[in-house]
Amino acid sequence: MVLGIEFIDIRTNERQALGIRKGFFTSPPGKRLDLTRNIVIPAFIDAHSHVINYTMKANWIDLSNVKSKRALLNMIQETLNSRNLFLGYNFDESTWSEREFPTRREVDEVSGNKPVLLLRIDGHLAVVNSGLIEKLKLPENMFKDFGNGIIVEDNVYIVIRKLLSKRKLGPSIKALQSLLKLGIAASADMGSIVEPSDKIKKKLSRCMEVYFYYCLESIERQIQEGLDKTMFKYGGIITGFKLIADGSIGAKTAYLFEPYSDDPSCRGLLLIPEEHLEELIKAANRLEAQLAIHAIGDAAIDVVLNAYRWAKPGLRHRIEHFEMPHDDHIDKLAKCHIIPSMQPNFIANWQQRGGLYEQRLGWERAKRMNPLATILA
């Protein structure tokens, strides 16, 4: 039931909700579906997703339901009895009793010489084993912790692209259909393992509207090749650009003013220096392209908002996640007309007492994160 509307007329390539008296149709009736007293709502638009990555992982193993490190290691060993490669994603060690990453040595013990890649739930950290290091001839300087097989940030996706370079990459229609079943009809894709070709975009468009935000390398390539603003109009080939200023709390790469509580030597990583960020913002101005800049830590948010003072008004620039803002950051956000794109599910997943954010930051900092009510006020 739609409040105030007694029926919905769905036509080929056209969807209209018509609030007209019961039984009145403007065209010959086709197939009628009586929804009785069920509720009908508009489909969802996912404002921040990685829909291409999601569909390309159709043959990966989802680790979100793994409850412990031991269970993960057992799964790897069992799976590799019938496979030559283990690609897992969505592991979250903060929910395990051990609360620690699997190590390269532990994975080696259950995998033999078969390659293994384990991608953390935030996509900012991966653990790989010796089999994969040997297969791809990965250099030691690519690792945050070579001994434990830990890679972070850009190097994660360099490794994944290298690993999948000889495999057929493209969206899985079955995976897309699973999103449609959840009511998601349109999505903003915030960067992917590979930039989508026209063929991939056409395939996606048959199922849902996807608005593409391309990565840092894309905007730099446009600068080098000559700016073409016609490509970046809303609804065109590309909606805008996704830049990543820092990492994640879970990977300890979110850029903080004060060190991590569980690692006093670490404040995270600033992935784009402020001066370079300013150059990219000015390039986006010339392209008339929207920017969406990932910033989770309070120090990263500070850098991004300072750089946004160079932004051209009216382009509806965004800041992704915006998890650790101070009061002055919220004031500056409003004055600069920057749109915060925030994820309430992070609160339920990691911001509860005893959760990941308290583990990494202590409760005083963790409890002030994601101040949605203050921002909406």
C-alpha positions as a Markdown table, in Angstrom:
| # | Residue | x | y | z |
|---|---|---|---|---|
| 1 | Met | 0.0 | 0.0 | 0.0 |
| 2 | Val | 1.3 | 3.5 | -0.9 |
| 3 | Leu | -0.2 | 6.2 | 1.2 |
| 4 | Gly | -2.4 | 8.4 | -0.9 |
| 5 | Ile | -2.0 | 6.2 | -4.0 |
| 6 | Glu | -4.3 | 3.4 | -4.9 |
| 7 | Phe | -2.3 | 1.8 | -7.7 |
| 8 | Ile | 1.0 | 2.0 | -9.6 |
| 9 | Asp | 1.0 | 1.9 | -13.3 |
| 10 | Ile | 4.3 | 0.3 | -14.6 |
| 11 | Arg | 5.0 | 0.7 | -18.3 |
| 12 | Thr | 7.8 | -0.3 | -20.6 |
| 13 | Asn | 10.8 | 2.0 | -20.0 |
| 14 | Glu | 8.7 | 4.2 | -17.9 |
| 15 | Arg | 7.6 | 4.0 | -14.3 |
| 16 | Gln | 4.9 | 6.2 | -13.0 |
| 17 | Ala | 3.1 | 6.3 | -9.6 |
| 18 | Leu | -0.4 | 7.6 | -10.3 |
| 19 | Gly | -2.6 | 8.9 | -7.4 |
| 20 | Ile | -5.9 | 8.5 | -9.2 |
| 21 | Arg | -9.2 | 7.2 | -7.9 |
| 22 | Lys | -9.5 | 3.4 | -7.6 |
| 23 | Gly | -10.2 | 1.5 | -10.8 |
| 24 | Phe | -9.3 | 4.3 | -13.2 |
| 25 | Phe | -6.5 | 3.5 | -15.7 |
| 26 | Thr | -5.3 | 5.7 | -18.5 |
| 27 | Ser | -4.2 | 2.8 | -20.7 |
| 28 | Pro | -5.6 | -0.7 | -21.4 |
| 29 | Pro | -5.0 | -2.8 | -18.4 |
| 30 | Gly | -2.2 | -5.4 | -18.6 |
| 31 | Lys | -1.2 | -7.9 | -16.0 |
| 32 | Arg | -2.6 | -7.0 | -12.6 |
| 33 | Leu | -0.9 | -7.8 | -9.4 |
| 34 | Asp | -2.9 | -7.3 | -6.2 |
| 35 | Leu | -0.5 | -6.5 | -3.4 |
| 36 | Thr | -3.4 | -6.5 | -0.9 |
| 37 | Arg | -2.2 | -4.6 | 2.2 |
| 38 | Asn | 1.6 | -5.0 | 1.6 |
| 39 | Ile | 3.7 | -1.8 | 1.7 |
| 40 | Val | 5.3 | -0.4 | -1.5 |
| 41 | Ile | 8.2 | 2.0 | -1.1 |
| 42 | Pro | 10.6 | 3.5 | -3.7 |
| 43 | Ala | 13.8 | 1.6 | -4.4 |
| 44 | Phe | 17.0 | 2.5 | -2.6 |
| 45 | Ile | 19.9 | 4.6 | -4.0 |
| 46 | Asp | 23.1 | 3.4 | -2.4 |
| 47 | Ala | 25.1 | 6.7 | -2.1 |
| 48 | His | 28.4 | 4.9 | -1.3 |
| 49 | Ser | 29.1 | 1.4 | -2.6 |
| 50 | His | 31.7 | -0.6 | -4.4 |
| 51 | Val | 29.2 | -2.4 | -6.7 |
| 52 | Ile | 31.8 | -3.4 | -9.3 |
| 53 | Asn | 34.1 | -4.9 | -6.7 |
| 54 | Tyr | 31.1 | -6.7 | -5.2 |
| 55 | Thr | 30.1 | -8.3 | -8.4 |
| 56 | Met | 33.7 | -9.2 | -9.4 |
| 57 | Lys | 34.0 | -11.1 | -6.0 |
| 58 | Ala | 31.2 | -13.5 | -7.0 |
| 59 | Asn | 33.8 | -16.4 | -7.0 |
| 60 | Trp | 35.6 | -15.2 | -3.8 |
| 61 | Ile | 34.8 | -16.6 | -0.4 |
| 62 | Asp | 32.9 | -14.4 | 2.0 |
| 63 | Leu | 34.5 | -14.5 | 5.4 |
| 64 | Ser | 32.0 | -12.2 | 7.2 |
| 65 | Asn | 30.5 | -15.1 | 9.2 |
| 66 | Val | 33.8 | -16.6 | 10.3 |
| 67 | Lys | 33.9 | -16.4 | 14.1 |
| 68 | Ser | 37.5 | -17.0 | 15.0 |
| 69 | Lys | 41.0 | -17.1 | 13.5 |
| 70 | Arg | 41.1 | -20.9 | 14.0 |
| 71 | Ala | 37.9 | -21.3 | 12.1 |
| 72 | Leu | 39.3 | -19.2 | 9.2 |
| 73 | Leu | 42.5 | -21.3 | 9.1 |
| 74 | Asn | 40.4 | -24.5 | 9.0 |
| 75 | Met | 38.3 | -23.1 | 6.2 |
| 76 | Ile | 41.5 | -22.3 | 4.1 |
| 77 | Gln | 42.9 | -25.8 | 4.6 |
| 78 | Glu | 39.6 | -27.5 | 3.7 |
| 79 | Thr | 38.9 | -25.3 | 0.6 |
| 80 | Leu | 42.4 | -25.8 | -0.8 |
| 81 | Asn | 41.9 | -29.5 | -0.8 |
| 82 | Ser | 39.9 | -28.9 | -4.0 |
| 83 | Arg | 41.2 | -25.5 | -5.2 |
| 84 | Asn | 44.6 | -24.0 | -6.2 |
| 85 | Leu | 43.9 | -20.5 | -5.0 |
| 86 | Phe | 42.0 | -19.0 | -1.9 |
| 87 | Leu | 40.6 | -15.5 | -2.3 |
| 88 | Gly | 38.7 | -14.4 | 0.8 |
| 89 | Tyr | 37.1 | -11.1 | 1.7 |
| 90 | Asn | 35.2 | -9.5 | 4.6 |
| 91 | Phe | 37.2 | -10.9 | 7.5 |
| 92 | Asp | 36.8 | -8.9 | 10.7 |
| 93 | Glu | 39.3 | -9.9 | 13.4 |
| 94 | Ser | 37.7 | -7.4 | 15.8 |
| 95 | Thr | 34.8 | -9.8 | 16.3 |
| 96 | Trp | 37.0 | -12.8 | 17.0 |
| 97 | Ser | 38.0 | -14.1 | 20.4 |
| 98 | Glu | 41.7 | -13.7 | 19.4 |
| 99 | Arg | 41.2 | -10.1 | 18.1 |
| 100 | Glu | 44.3 | -10.3 | 15.9 |
| 101 | Phe | 45.1 | -10.7 | 12.2 |
| 102 | Pro | 46.1 | -14.2 | 10.9 |
| 103 | Thr | 49.8 | -14.2 | 10.2 |
| 104 | Arg | 51.6 | -15.3 | 7.1 |
| 105 | Arg | 53.2 | -18.2 | 9.0 |
| 106 | Glu | 49.8 | -19.4 | 10.3 |
| 107 | Val | 48.3 | -19.3 | 6.8 |
| 108 | Asp | 51.4 | -21.1 | 5.3 |
| 109 | Glu | 50.9 | -24.0 | 7.7 |
| 110 | Val | 47.4 | -24.7 | 6.3 |
| 111 | Ser | 47.9 | -23.8 | 2.7 |
| 112 | Gly | 51.1 | -25.5 | 1.6 |
| 113 | Asn | 52.4 | -23.6 | -1.4 |
| 114 | Lys | 49.0 | -22.6 | -2.8 |
| 115 | Pro | 48.4 | -18.8 | -2.9 |
| 116 | Val | 46.1 | -17.2 | -0.4 |
| 117 | Leu | 44.8 | -13.6 | -0.1 |
| 118 | Leu | 42.6 | -12.5 | 2.8 |
| 119 | Leu | 41.0 | -9.1 | 2.4 |
| 120 | Arg | 39.9 | -7.3 | 5.5 |
| 121 | Ile | 36.2 | -6.1 | 5.7 |
| 122 | Asp | 37.2 | -2.4 | 5.1 |
| 123 | Gly | 39.3 | -3.2 | 2.0 |
| 124 | His | 42.3 | -1.3 | 3.4 |
| 125 | Leu | 44.4 | -4.3 | 4.6 |
| 126 | Ala | 45.1 | -7.8 | 3.3 |
| 127 | Val | 47.1 | -10.8 | 4.5 |
| 128 | Val | 48.9 | -12.9 | 2.0 |
| 129 | Asn | 50.9 | -16.1 | 2.4 |
| 130 | Ser | 54.3 | -17.2 | 1.1 |
| 131 | Gly | 52.7 | -19.0 | -1.9 |
| 132 | Leu | 51.2 | -15.8 | -3.2 |
| 133 | Ile | 54.4 | -13.8 | -2.5 |
| 134 | Glu | 56.4 | -16.4 | -4.6 |
| 135 | Lys | 53.8 | -16.6 | -7.4 |
| 136 | Leu | 53.7 | -12.8 | -7.9 |
| 137 | Lys | 57.3 | -12.1 | -6.9 |
| 138 | Leu | 56.2 | -9.4 | -4.5 |
| 139 | Pro | 59.0 | -7.2 | -3.2 |
| 140 | Glu | 59.5 | -6.8 | 0.6 |
| 141 | Asn | 59.0 | -3.0 | 0.3 |
| 142 | Met | 55.4 | -3.5 | -0.8 |
| 143 | Phe | 54.5 | -4.7 | 2.7 |
| 144 | Lys | 53.6 | -2.9 | 5.9 |
| 145 | Asp | 54.8 | -6.1 | 7.7 |
| 146 | Phe | 56.6 | -8.5 | 5.5 |
| 147 | Gly | 57.1 | -11.2 | 8.2 |
| 148 | Asn | 53.3 | -11.4 | 8.8 |
| 149 | Gly | 52.3 | -10.9 | 5.2 |
| 150 | Ile | 50.4 | -7.6 | 5.8 |
| 151 | Ile | 49.9 | -5.1 | 3.0 |
| 152 | Val | 47.8 | -1.9 | 3.2 |
| 153 | Glu | 46.1 | 0.7 | 1.1 |
| 154 | Asp | 47.1 | 1.1 | -2.6 |
| 155 | Asn | 49.4 | -2.0 | -2.5 |
| 156 | Val | 46.4 | -4.1 | -1.6 |
| 157 | Tyr | 44.8 | -3.4 | -5.0 |
| 158 | Ile | 48.1 | -3.5 | -6.9 |
| 159 | Val | 48.4 | -7.1 | -5.7 |
| 160 | Ile | 44.8 | -8.0 | -6.5 |
| 161 | Arg | 45.1 | -6.5 | -10.0 |
| 162 | Lys | 48.3 | -8.4 | -10.6 |
| 163 | Leu | 46.8 | -11.6 | -9.3 |
| 164 | Leu | 43.7 | -11.3 | -11.5 |
| 165 | Ser | 45.4 | -9.9 | -14.6 |
| 166 | Lys | 45.0 | -13.1 | -16.5 |
| 167 | Arg | 41.5 | -13.8 | -15.4 |
| 168 | Lys | 38.4 | -12.6 | -17.1 |
| 169 | Leu | 37.1 | -9.6 | -15.1 |
| 170 | Gly | 33.5 | -8.4 | -15.4 |
| 171 | Pro | 30.4 | -8.0 | -13.3 |
| 172 | Ser | 28.4 | -11.0 | -12.3 |
| 173 | Ile | 24.8 | -10.5 | -13.2 |
| 174 | Lys | 23.8 | -13.0 | -10.5 |
| 175 | Ala | 25.6 | -10.8 | -7.9 |
| 176 | Leu | 23.8 | -7.7 | -9.3 |
| 177 | Gln | 20.5 | -9.4 | -9.0 |
| 178 | Ser | 21.2 | -10.0 | -5.3 |
| 179 | Leu | 21.4 | -6.3 | -4.9 |
| 180 | Leu | 18.2 | -5.7 | -6.7 |
| 181 | Lys | 16.5 | -8.2 | -4.4 |
| 182 | Leu | 17.5 | -6.0 | -1.5 |
| 183 | Gly | 15.7 | -3.1 | -3.2 |
| 184 | Ile | 18.8 | -1.3 | -4.5 |
| 185 | Ala | 18.1 | 0.1 | -7.9 |
| 186 | Ala | 20.8 | 2.7 | -8.2 |
| 187 | Ser | 24.3 | 3.0 | -6.8 |
| 188 | Ala | 27.3 | 5.4 | -6.6 |
| 189 | Asp | 30.4 | 3.2 | -7.3 |
| 190 | Met | 33.2 | 4.7 | -5.2 |
| 191 | Gly | 36.2 | 3.1 | -7.1 |
| 192 | Ser | 36.9 | -0.5 | -8.1 |
| 193 | Ile | 39.6 | -3.0 | -8.6 |
| 194 | Val | 39.6 | -2.1 | -12.3 |
| 195 | Glu | 38.1 | 0.9 | -14.1 |
| 196 | Pro | 35.0 | -0.2 | -15.8 |
| 197 | Ser | 35.2 | -0.4 | -19.6 |
| 198 | Asp | 32.3 | 0.7 | -21.8 |
| 199 | Lys | 31.3 | -2.9 | -22.2 |
| 200 | Ile | 31.1 | -3.4 | -18.4 |
| 201 | Lys | 29.2 | -0.2 | -17.9 |
| 202 | Lys | 26.7 | -1.3 | -20.6 |
| 203 | Lys | 26.3 | -4.7 | -18.9 |
| 204 | Leu | 25.7 | -3.0 | -15.5 |
| 205 | Ser | 23.2 | -0.5 | -16.9 |
| 206 | Arg | 20.9 | -3.4 | -17.9 |
| 207 | Cys | 20.3 | -4.1 | -14.2 |
| 208 | Met | 20.7 | -0.8 | -12.4 |
| 209 | Glu | 21.8 | 2.8 | -12.7 |
| 210 | Val | 25.5 | 3.1 | -11.6 |
| 211 | Tyr | 27.2 | 6.5 | -11.2 |
| 212 | Phe | 31.0 | 6.0 | -11.5 |
| 213 | Tyr | 33.5 | 7.8 | -9.4 |
| 214 | Tyr | 37.0 | 7.2 | -10.8 |
| 215 | Cys | 40.2 | 7.0 | -8.8 |
| 216 | Leu | 43.2 | 9.3 | -8.3 |
| 217 | Glu | 45.1 | 7.9 | -11.3 |
| 218 | Ser | 42.2 | 8.8 | -13.6 |
| 219 | Ile | 42.1 | 12.5 | -12.7 |
| 220 | Glu | 45.9 | 12.7 | -13.0 |
| 221 | Arg | 45.8 | 11.0 | -16.4 |
| 222 | Gln | 43.1 | 13.6 | -17.5 |
| 223 | Ile | 45.4 | 16.4 | -16.4 |
| 224 | Gln | 48.3 | 14.9 | -18.4 |
| 225 | Glu | 46.2 | 14.2 | -21.5 |
| 226 | Gly | 44.3 | 17.5 | -21.5 |
| 227 | Leu | 41.2 | 18.3 | -19.5 |
| 228 | Asp | 37.9 | 17.2 | -21.1 |
| 229 | Lys | 35.1 | 18.6 | -19.0 |
| 230 | Thr | 32.4 | 17.0 | -21.3 |
| 231 | Met | 33.2 | 13.6 | -19.8 |
| 232 | Phe | 32.4 | 14.5 | -16.2 |
| 233 | Lys | 28.9 | 15.9 | -16.4 |
| 234 | Tyr | 26.3 | 14.3 | -14.0 |
| 235 | Gly | 24.8 | 11.3 | -15.7 |
| 236 | Gly | 27.7 | 11.2 | -18.3 |
| 237 | Ile | 30.5 | 8.6 | -18.5 |
| 238 | Ile | 31.8 | 9.5 | -15.1 |
| 239 | Thr | 30.0 | 11.3 | -12.2 |
| 240 | Gly | 33.2 | 12.4 | -10.5 |
| 241 | Phe | 36.4 | 11.3 | -8.8 |
| 242 | Lys | 37.1 | 9.4 | -5.6 |
| 243 | Leu | 40.2 | 10.4 | -3.7 |
| 244 | Ile | 41.5 | 8.6 | -0.6 |
| 245 | Ala | 43.1 | 10.9 | 2.0 |
| 246 | Asp | 43.6 | 8.2 | 4.6 |
| 247 | Gly | 42.8 | 4.6 | 5.5 |
| 248 | Ser | 40.7 | 2.9 | 8.1 |
| 249 | Ile | 40.5 | 2.5 | 11.8 |
| 250 | Gly | 40.7 | -1.3 | 11.6 |
| 251 | Ala | 43.9 | -1.2 | 9.5 |
| 252 | Lys | 45.4 | 1.5 | 11.7 |
| 253 | Thr | 45.8 | 3.7 | 8.6 |
| 254 | Ala | 43.1 | 6.3 | 9.4 |
| 255 | Tyr | 45.2 | 9.5 | 9.9 |
| 256 | Leu | 44.8 | 10.8 | 13.5 |
| 257 | Phe | 46.0 | 13.8 | 15.6 |
| 258 | Glu | 46.8 | 11.5 | 18.5 |
| 259 | Pro | 48.3 | 8.0 | 18.3 |
| 260 | Tyr | 46.2 | 4.8 | 18.3 |
| 261 | Ser | 45.5 | 3.6 | 21.9 |
| 262 | Asp | 46.6 | 0.1 | 21.1 |
| 263 | Asp | 49.7 | 1.2 | 19.1 |
| 264 | Pro | 51.2 | 4.5 | 20.6 |
| 265 | Ser | 53.8 | 4.6 | 17.8 |
| 266 | Cys | 51.2 | 4.9 | 15.1 |
| 267 | Arg | 49.0 | 7.8 | 13.9 |
| 268 | Gly | 48.0 | 6.3 | 10.6 |
| 269 | Leu | 48.7 | 7.5 | 7.1 |
| 270 | Leu | 48.0 | 10.7 | 5.1 |
| 271 | Leu | 47.9 | 9.2 | 1.6 |
| 272 | Ile | 47.6 | 12.5 | -0.3 |
| 273 | Pro | 49.7 | 15.5 | 0.9 |
| 274 | Glu | 47.6 | 18.7 | 1.4 |
| 275 | Glu | 49.5 | 20.5 | -1.4 |
| 276 | His | 48.7 | 17.7 | -3.9 |
| 277 | Leu | 45.1 | 17.6 | -2.8 |
| 278 | Glu | 44.8 | 21.3 | -3.5 |
| 279 | Glu | 46.2 | 20.7 | -7.0 |
| 280 | Leu | 43.6 | 18.0 | -7.6 |
| 281 | Ile | 40.7 | 20.1 | -6.4 |
| 282 | Lys | 41.7 | 22.9 | -8.7 |
| 283 | Ala | 41.9 | 20.4 | -11.6 |
| 284 | Ala | 38.4 | 19.2 | -10.6 |
| 285 | Asn | 37.2 | 22.8 | -10.8 |
| 286 | Arg | 38.5 | 23.1 | -14.4 |
| 287 | Leu | 36.8 | 19.8 | -15.2 |
| 288 | Glu | 33.6 | 20.9 | -13.4 |
| 289 | Ala | 33.7 | 17.4 | -11.8 |
| 290 | Gln | 32.4 | 16.4 | -8.4 |
| 291 | Leu | 35.0 | 15.1 | -5.9 |
| 292 | Ala | 34.3 | 12.5 | -3.2 |
| 293 | Ile | 37.2 | 12.4 | -0.8 |
| 294 | His | 37.6 | 9.6 | 1.8 |
| 295 | Ala | 38.6 | 10.9 | 5.2 |
| 296 | Ile | 38.0 | 9.0 | 8.4 |
| 297 | Gly | 40.6 | 10.2 | 11.0 |
| 298 | Asp | 40.3 | 13.6 | 12.5 |
| 299 | Ala | 43.7 | 14.8 | 11.1 |
| 300 | Ala | 42.7 | 13.6 | 7.6 |
| 301 | Ile | 39.4 | 15.4 | 7.9 |
| 302 | Asp | 41.3 | 18.6 | 8.9 |
| 303 | Val | 43.5 | 18.4 | 5.8 |
| 304 | Val | 40.6 | 17.7 | 3.4 |
| 305 | Leu | 38.5 | 20.6 | 4.7 |
| 306 | Asn | 41.4 | 22.9 | 4.5 |
| 307 | Ala | 42.1 | 21.9 | 0.9 |
| 308 | Tyr | 38.4 | 22.2 | 0.0 |
| 309 | Arg | 38.6 | 26.0 | 0.5 |
| 310 | Trp | 39.9 | 25.9 | -3.1 |
| 311 | Ala | 36.8 | 24.2 | -4.4 |
| 312 | Lys | 34.5 | 25.8 | -6.9 |
| 313 | Pro | 31.0 | 26.4 | -5.5 |
| 314 | Gly | 28.1 | 24.4 | -6.9 |
| 315 | Leu | 29.9 | 21.1 | -7.7 |
| 316 | Arg | 28.4 | 19.3 | -4.7 |
| 317 | His | 31.7 | 18.0 | -3.4 |
| 318 | Arg | 31.6 | 15.2 | -0.8 |
| 319 | Ile | 33.6 | 13.9 | 2.1 |
| 320 | Glu | 33.3 | 10.2 | 2.5 |
| 321 | His | 32.8 | 8.6 | 6.0 |
| 322 | Phe | 33.7 | 11.8 | 8.1 |
| 323 | Glu | 33.8 | 9.6 | 11.2 |
| 324 | Met | 36.0 | 11.6 | 13.6 |
| 325 | Pro | 35.1 | 15.3 | 13.1 |
| 326 | His | 35.6 | 17.9 | 15.8 |
| 327 | Asp | 33.1 | 20.6 | 16.3 |
| 328 | Asp | 35.0 | 23.1 | 14.2 |
| 329 | His | 35.1 | 20.6 | 11.3 |
| 330 | Ile | 31.3 | 20.4 | 11.4 |
| 331 | Asp | 31.0 | 24.2 | 11.2 |
| 332 | Lys | 33.5 | 24.3 | 8.3 |
| 333 | Leu | 31.6 | 21.6 | 6.5 |
| 334 | Ala | 28.4 | 23.7 | 6.6 |
| 335 | Lys | 30.2 | 26.9 | 5.5 |
| 336 | Cys | 31.9 | 25.2 | 2.6 |
| 337 | His | 28.7 | 23.4 | 1.5 |
| 338 | Ile | 30.5 | 20.0 | 1.5 |
| 339 | Ile | 28.2 | 17.0 | 1.6 |
| 340 | Pro | 29.1 | 14.4 | 4.3 |
| 341 | Ser | 28.5 | 10.8 | 3.1 |
| 342 | Met | 28.3 | 8.8 | 6.3 |
| 343 | Gln | 27.5 | 5.1 | 7.0 |
| 344 | Pro | 25.3 | 4.5 | 10.1 |
| 345 | Asn | 26.0 | 0.8 | 9.9 |
| 346 | Phe | 29.6 | 1.5 | 11.1 |
| 347 | Ile | 28.1 | 2.5 | 14.4 |
| 348 | Ala | 26.4 | -0.8 | 14.9 |
| 349 | Asn | 29.4 | -2.8 | 13.6 |
| 350 | Trp | 32.3 | -1.2 | 15.4 |
| 351 | Gln | 31.3 | 1.8 | 17.7 |
| 352 | Gln | 29.6 | -0.2 | 20.5 |
| 353 | Arg | 31.3 | -0.7 | 23.9 |
| 354 | Gly | 34.1 | -3.2 | 23.6 |
| 355 | Gly | 34.1 | -2.9 | 19.8 |
| 356 | Leu | 36.8 | -2.2 | 17.3 |
| 357 | Tyr | 36.8 | 1.6 | 17.7 |
| 358 | Glu | 37.2 | 1.3 | 21.5 |
| 359 | Gln | 40.0 | -1.2 | 21.0 |
| 360 | Arg | 41.8 | 1.1 | 18.6 |
| 361 | Leu | 41.1 | 4.5 | 20.1 |
| 362 | Gly | 39.8 | 4.2 | 23.7 |
| 363 | Trp | 36.2 | 4.9 | 24.6 |
| 364 | Glu | 36.6 | 8.7 | 25.0 |
| 365 | Arg | 37.4 | 9.1 | 21.3 |
| 366 | Ala | 35.3 | 6.3 | 20.1 |
| 367 | Lys | 32.1 | 7.6 | 21.7 |
| 368 | Arg | 32.4 | 10.9 | 19.9 |
| 369 | Met | 32.6 | 9.4 | 16.4 |
| 370 | Asn | 29.9 | 9.6 | 13.8 |
| 371 | Pro | 27.9 | 12.4 | 15.4 |
| 372 | Leu | 24.9 | 12.1 | 13.0 |
| 373 | Ala | 22.4 | 14.0 | 15.2 |
| 374 | Thr | 24.8 | 17.0 | 15.6 |
| 375 | Ile | 25.4 | 17.1 | 11.8 |
| 376 | Leu | 21.7 | 16.8 | 11.0 |
| 377 | Ala | 20.7 | 19.5 | 13.6 |
